[in-house]
């Protein structure tokens, strides 16, 4: 049996899966946590990878490995390959003013959408580079190369031998703000606009290219794939094809579609990313998803199981009670300084059940907005898959069709990003034209929209409250 490994270095933890390259069957796995916060020393990711790999039985017997990682994080390296400062992660919003400045300086949203497929917001690497150049000019001047979390880890696996050895893939490069999915190349002028000077960037390799081998004592000599950004890796792990949409409810909320054409949304609501197969991945991301449910638990003094039960005590629409879930600012819409609000309170609907129901519906309505934005770029929606940690909630699954208005497919819980990275590793190993076909271990659950009746009022009352609150917070 030939083994391959997939690594998921996410915001919260590192997961390693070792699977059979032919079938995708899980053989063993391991995990380790990452520090909290939106600013992290990259060495913590490497320490977690070492621990997770050890827990997974090591990598000495695997033939190939690839890394999936959180997008956008800024890893600044000096000329010797040393980390200049702690990495700023995707959820760090301090560069919001810098994003606005960059948009203006380069000719507005239309120019950015044309040349990169996206309009930069605080999440993007280029805005973090501008923040560093503005606030920490000494660190910006020391920066000789800029990497992302997944390609920095890939580089470390290969022995970190020189900045020119840095390699990445098109999916992660497309989230930097200085690489074009449509043109398939870097935009050096945009990198310099952010950092203030030229710098080395990872070479973008093809989806099935071998970028090297593991070069560490006692780690074996597995072939190393180019890796991918987390959303693209998850799509690969789920086996998504054109017409499929993944709605992920995790730390962030993500709506991503597999498309045959690149997106270029000048409104900035949709990021025109690339996927991990050669196609495209138009994506809308919210900052607020599972943590909204965590906050509801704290407000009501209950755990998640009880929150599930309470939400079903209230009717669809929670009798007019609406939660605007912008608890950490928001990215879609781009309102980094927005705050959340409870709207439409009456004596009748201020019950634990109504508050719980409003929390679930707020997360789903926010994601449904994202789906509308993605569809507006030309992406087709034939199947919607609900994934992520919070998607394990039976109540979230039951309520989703009433908000999205279409059938919802829920695959069995799994480490989709890590499995996507493993699937890429098997693809690199095989050299085939297409990634291997792996059958799921069990059939997904399907919740049908026609079972919930007419619930259009849920989206309508949410939209009304959302617009009112946003207008007040301008």
Coordinates of C-alpha atoms in Angstrom, one line a residue:
X1 CA 0.0 0.0 0.0
X2 CA 1.4 3.4 -1.0
X3 CA 0.8 6.1 1.6
X4 CA 0.5 9.9 1.1
X5 CA 0.1 12.6 3.7
X6 CA -2.0 15.8 3.8
X7 CA -1.3 18.6 6.2
X8 CA -3.9 21.3 7.2
X9 CA -2.3 24.3 9.0
X10 CA -5.4 26.3 9.9
X11 CA -6.0 29.3 12.1
X12 CA -6.6 27.1 15.2
X13 CA -4.6 23.9 14.7
X14 CA -2.5 21.7 12.5
X15 CA -3.9 18.4 11.3
X16 CA -2.0 15.6 9.6
X17 CA -3.7 12.7 7.8
X18 CA -2.0 9.7 6.3
X19 CA -4.1 7.9 3.7
X20 CA -3.9 5.1 1.1
X21 CA -3.0 6.8 -2.2
X22 CA -5.3 4.6 -4.2
X23 CA -8.5 4.7 -2.2
X24 CA -8.1 7.7 0.1
X25 CA -8.8 5.5 3.1
X26 CA -7.6 7.1 6.3
X27 CA -4.8 5.1 7.9
X28 CA -3.8 7.3 10.8
X29 CA -3.9 11.0 11.8
X30 CA -2.6 13.5 14.3
X31 CA -3.3 17.1 15.4
X32 CA -1.8 19.9 17.5
X33 CA -3.1 23.3 18.5
X34 CA -2.0 26.8 17.4
X35 CA -1.8 29.9 19.5
X36 CA -4.9 32.1 19.6
X37 CA -4.8 35.6 18.1
X38 CA -4.4 37.3 14.7
X39 CA -0.7 37.7 15.0
X40 CA 1.4 34.5 15.4
X41 CA 5.1 33.6 15.3
X42 CA 5.4 31.2 12.4
X43 CA 7.6 28.9 14.4
X44 CA 4.5 27.9 16.3
X45 CA 3.0 26.4 13.1
X46 CA 6.2 24.4 12.6
X47 CA 6.2 23.2 16.2
X48 CA 2.5 22.1 15.8
X49 CA 3.3 20.4 12.5
X50 CA 6.1 18.4 14.2
X51 CA 3.7 17.4 17.0
X52 CA 0.9 16.5 14.7
X53 CA 3.1 14.5 12.4
X54 CA 4.6 12.6 15.4
X55 CA 1.0 11.8 16.6
X56 CA 0.2 10.6 13.1
X57 CA 3.0 8.1 13.3
X58 CA 5.5 10.2 11.4
X59 CA 6.1 10.7 7.7
X60 CA 9.0 8.4 7.1
X61 CA 6.9 5.9 5.3
X62 CA 4.8 8.2 3.1
X63 CA 5.6 8.6 -0.6
X64 CA 4.3 12.2 -1.0
X65 CA 3.0 15.0 1.1
X66 CA 1.3 18.4 0.5
X67 CA 0.3 21.3 2.8
X68 CA -3.0 23.1 2.8
X69 CA -3.0 26.3 4.9
X70 CA -4.9 29.4 6.0
X71 CA -4.8 32.0 3.2
X72 CA -3.4 35.6 3.2
X73 CA -1.1 35.4 6.2
X74 CA 1.9 37.6 5.8
X75 CA 5.2 35.8 6.5
X76 CA 8.0 38.4 6.0
X77 CA 11.5 36.9 5.6
X78 CA 14.9 38.7 5.6
X79 CA 17.7 37.9 3.1
X80 CA 18.9 35.0 5.3
X81 CA 15.4 33.4 5.4
X82 CA 14.7 34.5 9.0
X83 CA 11.2 35.7 10.0
X84 CA 11.2 39.4 10.3
X85 CA 8.2 39.8 12.6
X86 CA 5.2 37.7 13.7
X87 CA 2.9 36.8 10.8
X88 CA -0.3 38.9 10.5
X89 CA -3.2 36.4 9.8
X90 CA -6.2 36.7 7.6
X91 CA -8.4 37.8 10.5
X92 CA -6.2 40.7 11.5
X93 CA -8.1 43.9 10.5
X94 CA -5.6 46.6 11.4
X95 CA -4.7 47.1 7.8
X96 CA -8.2 48.2 6.8
X97 CA -7.2 51.8 6.2
X98 CA -4.2 50.6 4.2
X99 CA -6.5 48.5 2.0
X100 CA -8.6 51.6 1.3
X101 CA -5.5 53.6 0.4
X102 CA -4.2 50.9 -1.9
X103 CA -7.5 50.8 -3.8
X104 CA -7.5 54.5 -4.3
X105 CA -3.8 54.7 -5.3
X106 CA -4.1 52.0 -8.0
X107 CA -7.1 53.5 -9.8
X108 CA -10.0 52.2 -7.8
X109 CA -11.9 48.9 -7.5
X110 CA -12.2 48.3 -11.2
X111 CA -8.5 48.4 -11.8
X112 CA -7.9 45.9 -8.9
X113 CA -10.6 43.6 -10.1
X114 CA -9.2 43.7 -13.6
X115 CA -5.6 43.0 -12.7
X116 CA -6.0 40.6 -9.7
X117 CA -9.6 39.4 -9.8
X118 CA -10.3 40.9 -6.4
X119 CA -10.5 44.2 -4.6
X120 CA -8.2 44.1 -1.5
X121 CA -9.6 44.2 2.0
X122 CA -7.8 43.9 5.3
X123 CA -7.5 40.2 5.0
X124 CA -5.2 40.3 1.9
X125 CA -1.4 40.0 2.1
X126 CA -0.8 43.2 0.2
X127 CA -2.7 45.3 2.7
X128 CA -0.6 43.8 5.5
X129 CA 2.6 44.7 3.7
X130 CA 1.4 48.3 3.3
X131 CA 0.6 48.4 7.1
X132 CA 4.1 47.2 7.9
X133 CA 5.6 49.7 5.5
X134 CA 3.6 52.5 7.2
X135 CA 3.9 51.5 10.8
X136 CA 7.1 49.4 10.9
X137 CA 9.3 50.8 8.1
X138 CA 12.4 49.1 9.5
X139 CA 10.8 45.7 9.3
X140 CA 9.5 46.5 5.8
X141 CA 13.0 47.5 4.7
X142 CA 14.5 44.2 6.1
X143 CA 11.9 42.1 4.2
X144 CA 13.6 40.4 1.3
X145 CA 10.8 37.8 0.6
X146 CA 7.1 37.4 1.3
X147 CA 5.6 34.0 1.8
X148 CA 2.2 32.6 2.9
X149 CA 1.7 30.1 5.8
X150 CA 1.3 27.1 3.5
X151 CA 4.3 27.8 1.3
X152 CA 6.5 28.7 4.3
X153 CA 5.8 25.3 5.8
X154 CA 6.4 23.6 2.4
X155 CA 9.7 25.4 2.2
X156 CA 10.6 24.3 5.8
X157 CA 9.7 20.7 4.9
X158 CA 12.2 20.9 2.0
X159 CA 15.0 22.1 4.3
X160 CA 14.5 25.9 3.8
X161 CA 17.4 26.1 1.4
X162 CA 17.4 29.6 0.0
X163 CA 14.7 32.1 -0.8
X164 CA 14.6 31.2 -4.5
X165 CA 13.4 27.7 -3.4
X166 CA 10.1 29.2 -2.1
X167 CA 7.2 27.7 -4.1
X168 CA 3.4 28.0 -3.9
X169 CA 0.3 27.2 -5.9
X170 CA -2.2 29.3 -7.9
X171 CA -4.9 29.1 -5.3
X172 CA -2.9 30.7 -2.5
X173 CA -1.1 33.1 -4.7
X174 CA -4.5 34.4 -5.9
X175 CA -5.2 35.7 -2.3
X176 CA -2.2 37.9 -2.0
X177 CA -3.5 40.9 -3.9
X178 CA -0.5 40.8 -6.3
X179 CA -1.1 37.7 -8.5
X180 CA -3.7 37.5 -11.3
X181 CA -5.7 34.2 -11.8
X182 CA -6.8 35.3 -15.3
X183 CA -3.3 36.1 -16.4
X184 CA -1.6 33.4 -14.3
X185 CA 1.2 35.7 -13.2
X186 CA 2.4 38.1 -10.5
X187 CA 1.8 41.8 -10.6
X188 CA 5.2 43.2 -9.3
X189 CA 3.9 46.8 -9.3
X190 CA 1.2 45.9 -6.8
X191 CA 3.7 44.1 -4.5
X192 CA 5.9 47.2 -4.5
X193 CA 2.9 49.4 -4.0
X194 CA 2.3 47.5 -0.8
X195 CA 5.8 46.8 0.6
X196 CA 7.5 49.8 -0.9
X197 CA 10.1 47.9 -2.7
X198 CA 10.6 44.6 -4.7
X199 CA 10.9 41.3 -2.9
X200 CA 11.2 37.6 -3.7
X201 CA 7.9 35.8 -3.9
X202 CA 7.3 32.0 -4.2
X203 CA 7.3 30.5 -7.6
X204 CA 3.8 29.5 -8.6
X205 CA 3.8 25.8 -9.6
X206 CA 1.1 23.7 -11.3
X207 CA -1.5 21.7 -9.4
X208 CA 0.3 18.4 -9.9
X209 CA 3.9 19.6 -10.0
X210 CA 6.5 18.2 -7.7
X211 CA 8.2 21.1 -5.9
X212 CA 10.9 19.0 -4.2
X213 CA 11.4 16.4 -1.5
X214 CA 11.4 16.4 2.3
X215 CA 14.9 17.2 3.4
X216 CA 14.9 16.8 7.2
X217 CA 16.6 14.2 9.4
X218 CA 14.4 11.2 10.2
X219 CA 11.5 12.5 8.1
X220 CA 12.0 10.3 5.1
X221 CA 12.3 11.7 1.6
X222 CA 8.7 12.0 0.4
X223 CA 7.9 13.9 -2.8
X224 CA 6.4 17.4 -1.9
X225 CA 3.5 18.9 -3.8
X226 CA 2.8 22.6 -4.3
X227 CA 0.0 22.6 -1.6
X228 CA -3.0 25.0 -1.7
X229 CA -4.9 27.6 0.2
X230 CA -7.3 26.1 2.7
X231 CA -10.5 26.8 0.7
X232 CA -9.1 25.3 -2.5
X233 CA -7.7 22.3 -0.6
X234 CA -11.1 21.7 1.0
X235 CA -12.8 21.8 -2.4
X236 CA -10.3 19.2 -3.6
X237 CA -10.9 17.1 -0.6
X238 CA -14.6 17.2 -1.1
X239 CA -14.2 16.3 -4.8
X240 CA -16.1 19.5 -5.9
X241 CA -16.6 20.1 -9.6
X242 CA -18.1 22.9 -11.7
X243 CA -21.5 23.8 -10.3
X244 CA -20.7 22.7 -6.8
X245 CA -20.7 25.3 -4.0
X246 CA -19.2 24.8 -0.5
X247 CA -20.7 26.7 2.4
X248 CA -18.3 26.5 5.3
X249 CA -19.3 27.5 8.8
X250 CA -16.1 27.6 10.9
X251 CA -14.2 30.5 12.5
X252 CA -15.0 32.4 9.3
X253 CA -18.0 31.8 7.0
X254 CA -17.0 30.9 3.5
X255 CA -19.0 30.5 0.3
X256 CA -16.9 29.2 -2.6
X257 CA -17.9 27.8 -6.0
X258 CA -16.0 25.9 -8.6
X259 CA -16.2 27.8 -11.9
X260 CA -14.7 27.5 -15.4
X261 CA -14.3 31.3 -15.7
X262 CA -12.3 33.7 -13.5
X263 CA -14.3 36.2 -11.5
X264 CA -13.6 39.9 -11.4
X265 CA -16.0 41.6 -9.0
X266 CA -15.4 45.4 -8.7
X267 CA -17.8 45.6 -5.8
X268 CA -15.2 43.8 -3.7
X269 CA -17.9 41.4 -2.3
X270 CA -16.4 38.4 -4.1
X271 CA -12.8 37.4 -4.3
X272 CA -11.8 36.0 -7.7
X273 CA -9.5 33.3 -6.5
X274 CA -8.1 30.3 -8.4
X275 CA -8.7 26.7 -7.3
X276 CA -6.3 23.8 -6.9
X277 CA -7.1 22.1 -10.2
X278 CA -6.7 24.8 -12.8
X279 CA -10.2 26.1 -12.5
X280 CA -11.4 29.1 -10.5
X281 CA -12.9 29.6 -7.0
X282 CA -15.0 32.8 -6.7
X283 CA -15.4 33.2 -2.9
X284 CA -17.2 35.3 -0.4
X285 CA -15.9 35.3 3.2
X286 CA -17.5 36.5 6.4
X287 CA -15.5 37.1 9.6
X288 CA -18.4 35.9 11.7
X289 CA -19.7 32.4 11.7
X290 CA -19.3 29.7 14.4
X291 CA -18.2 32.3 17.0
X292 CA -21.7 33.9 16.7
X293 CA -23.1 30.7 18.0
X294 CA -20.4 30.7 20.8
X295 CA -21.5 34.2 21.7
X296 CA -25.2 33.1 21.9
X297 CA -24.2 30.3 24.2
X298 CA -22.5 32.8 26.5
X299 CA -25.4 35.1 26.5
X300 CA -27.9 32.4 27.3
X301 CA -25.6 30.5 29.7
X302 CA -25.9 27.2 27.8
X303 CA -23.8 24.7 25.8
X304 CA -24.1 24.1 22.1
X305 CA -26.4 21.1 22.5
X306 CA -28.8 23.2 24.5
X307 CA -28.6 26.0 22.0
X308 CA -29.6 23.5 19.3
X309 CA -32.7 22.6 21.3
X310 CA -33.7 26.1 22.2
X311 CA -33.5 27.3 18.5
X312 CA -36.2 24.8 17.6
X313 CA -38.5 26.2 20.2
X314 CA -39.0 29.4 18.1
X315 CA -40.7 29.6 14.7
X316 CA -38.9 30.5 11.4
X317 CA -38.0 34.1 11.6
X318 CA -38.0 34.2 15.4
X319 CA -41.2 36.3 15.4
X320 CA -39.2 39.2 13.9
X321 CA -36.1 39.1 16.2
X322 CA -33.0 39.5 14.0
X323 CA -29.4 39.3 15.1
X324 CA -26.9 41.2 12.9
X325 CA -23.8 39.0 13.5
X326 CA -21.0 41.5 12.9
X327 CA -19.3 40.8 16.2
X328 CA -15.8 41.1 14.9
X329 CA -16.3 43.7 12.3
X330 CA -17.1 42.2 8.9
X331 CA -15.5 41.5 5.6
X332 CA -18.6 40.7 3.4
X333 CA -19.8 43.4 3.4
X334 CA -16.5 45.2 3.9
X335 CA -17.3 46.9 7.3
X336 CA -14.2 46.2 9.5
X337 CA -15.5 48.5 12.2
X338 CA -19.1 47.3 12.3
X339 CA -20.7 45.8 15.4
X340 CA -23.5 43.4 16.0
X341 CA -27.0 44.2 17.1
X342 CA -30.3 42.6 18.1
X343 CA -33.1 44.2 16.2
X344 CA -36.9 43.9 16.4
X345 CA -37.2 43.0 20.1
X346 CA -40.6 42.7 21.7
X347 CA -41.9 41.3 25.0
X348 CA -43.0 38.2 23.1
X349 CA -39.8 37.4 21.2
X350 CA -37.2 38.1 23.9
X351 CA -37.0 34.4 25.0
X352 CA -34.0 32.1 25.0
X353 CA -35.5 30.2 22.1
X354 CA -36.0 33.3 20.0
X355 CA -32.5 34.5 20.7
X356 CA -31.0 31.1 19.8
X357 CA -33.1 30.9 16.6
X358 CA -32.0 34.4 15.6
X359 CA -28.3 33.5 16.1
X360 CA -28.5 30.5 13.8
X361 CA -30.5 32.4 11.2
X362 CA -28.1 35.3 11.3
X363 CA -25.2 33.1 10.4
X364 CA -27.1 31.4 7.6
X365 CA -28.5 34.7 6.2
X366 CA -25.1 36.3 6.2
X367 CA -23.8 33.2 4.2
X368 CA -26.9 33.3 1.9
X369 CA -25.9 36.9 1.1
X370 CA -22.5 35.6 0.2
X371 CA -24.0 33.0 -2.1
X372 CA -26.0 35.7 -3.9
X373 CA -22.8 37.6 -4.5
X374 CA -21.0 34.6 -5.8
X375 CA -23.8 33.8 -8.2
X376 CA -23.8 37.3 -9.5
X377 CA -20.2 36.7 -10.8
X378 CA -21.6 34.0 -13.2
X379 CA -21.0 30.9 -11.1
X380 CA -23.6 28.2 -11.4
X381 CA -25.1 26.5 -8.3
X382 CA -26.2 23.0 -8.9
X383 CA -25.3 21.5 -5.5
X384 CA -24.7 23.2 -2.2
X385 CA -22.5 21.4 0.4
X386 CA -22.6 22.5 4.1
X387 CA -19.3 21.9 5.8
X388 CA -17.2 23.2 8.7
X389 CA -17.1 22.6 12.4
X390 CA -20.5 24.3 13.1
X391 CA -22.1 22.3 10.3
X392 CA -22.1 19.3 12.6
X393 CA -25.0 21.0 14.4
X394 CA -28.2 19.1 13.5
X395 CA -30.2 22.3 14.0
X396 CA -28.0 24.3 11.6
X397 CA -28.5 21.6 9.1
X398 CA -32.2 21.6 9.5
X399 CA -32.5 25.4 9.3
X400 CA -30.2 25.8 6.3
X401 CA -32.7 24.9 3.5
X402 CA -35.2 27.4 4.9
X403 CA -32.7 30.2 4.5
X404 CA -30.9 29.1 1.3
X405 CA -34.1 27.9 -0.4
X406 CA -32.4 24.9 -2.0
X407 CA -31.5 21.3 -0.9
X408 CA -28.5 21.1 1.4
X409 CA -26.0 18.2 1.2
X410 CA -24.0 17.6 4.4
X411 CA -21.0 15.3 3.9
X412 CA -19.8 13.3 6.9
X413 CA -17.5 15.4 9.1
X414 CA -13.9 15.1 8.1
X415 CA -10.6 17.0 7.7
X416 CA -11.4 18.2 4.2
X417 CA -8.4 20.5 3.9
X418 CA -6.0 17.8 5.0
X419 CA -7.7 15.3 2.8
X420 CA -7.5 17.7 -0.1
X421 CA -3.8 18.2 0.5
X422 CA -3.4 14.4 0.6
X423 CA -5.3 14.0 -2.6
X424 CA -3.0 16.5 -4.3
X425 CA 0.0 14.6 -3.0
X426 CA -1.4 11.4 -4.6
X427 CA -2.0 13.3 -7.8
X428 CA 1.6 14.6 -7.8
X429 CA 2.8 11.1 -7.2
X430 CA 0.7 9.6 -10.1
X431 CA 1.4 12.3 -12.6
X432 CA -2.1 11.8 -14.1
X433 CA -4.0 14.4 -15.9
X434 CA -6.7 14.5 -13.2
X435 CA -6.6 14.0 -9.4
X436 CA -7.5 10.5 -8.2
X437 CA -11.1 9.6 -7.6
X438 CA -11.7 8.7 -4.0
X439 CA -15.1 7.5 -2.8
X440 CA -16.4 8.9 0.4
X441 CA -16.3 6.6 3.5
X442 CA -20.1 7.1 3.9
X443 CA -23.0 8.8 2.1
X444 CA -23.8 12.4 2.8
X445 CA -27.0 13.6 4.4
X446 CA -29.4 15.6 2.2
X447 CA -31.9 18.1 3.7
X448 CA -34.5 19.1 1.1
X449 CA -35.8 22.6 0.7
X450 CA -39.4 21.5 -0.2
X451 CA -39.8 20.2 3.4
X452 CA -39.6 23.6 5.0
X453 CA -42.3 25.6 3.2
X454 CA -42.2 29.3 2.3
X455 CA -39.7 31.0 4.5
X456 CA -38.7 34.0 2.3
X457 CA -39.6 36.3 5.1
X458 CA -36.4 35.2 7.0
X459 CA -34.1 36.7 4.4
X460 CA -36.4 39.7 3.9
X461 CA -36.5 40.8 7.6
X462 CA -32.7 40.1 7.9
X463 CA -32.0 42.3 4.9
X464 CA -34.1 45.1 6.3
X465 CA -32.4 45.0 9.7
X466 CA -29.0 44.6 8.2
X467 CA -29.3 47.7 6.0
X468 CA -30.8 49.7 8.8
X469 CA -27.9 48.8 11.2
X470 CA -25.2 49.4 8.5
X471 CA -26.7 52.8 7.7
X472 CA -26.6 53.8 11.3
X473 CA -23.0 52.7 11.6
X474 CA -21.6 54.6 8.6

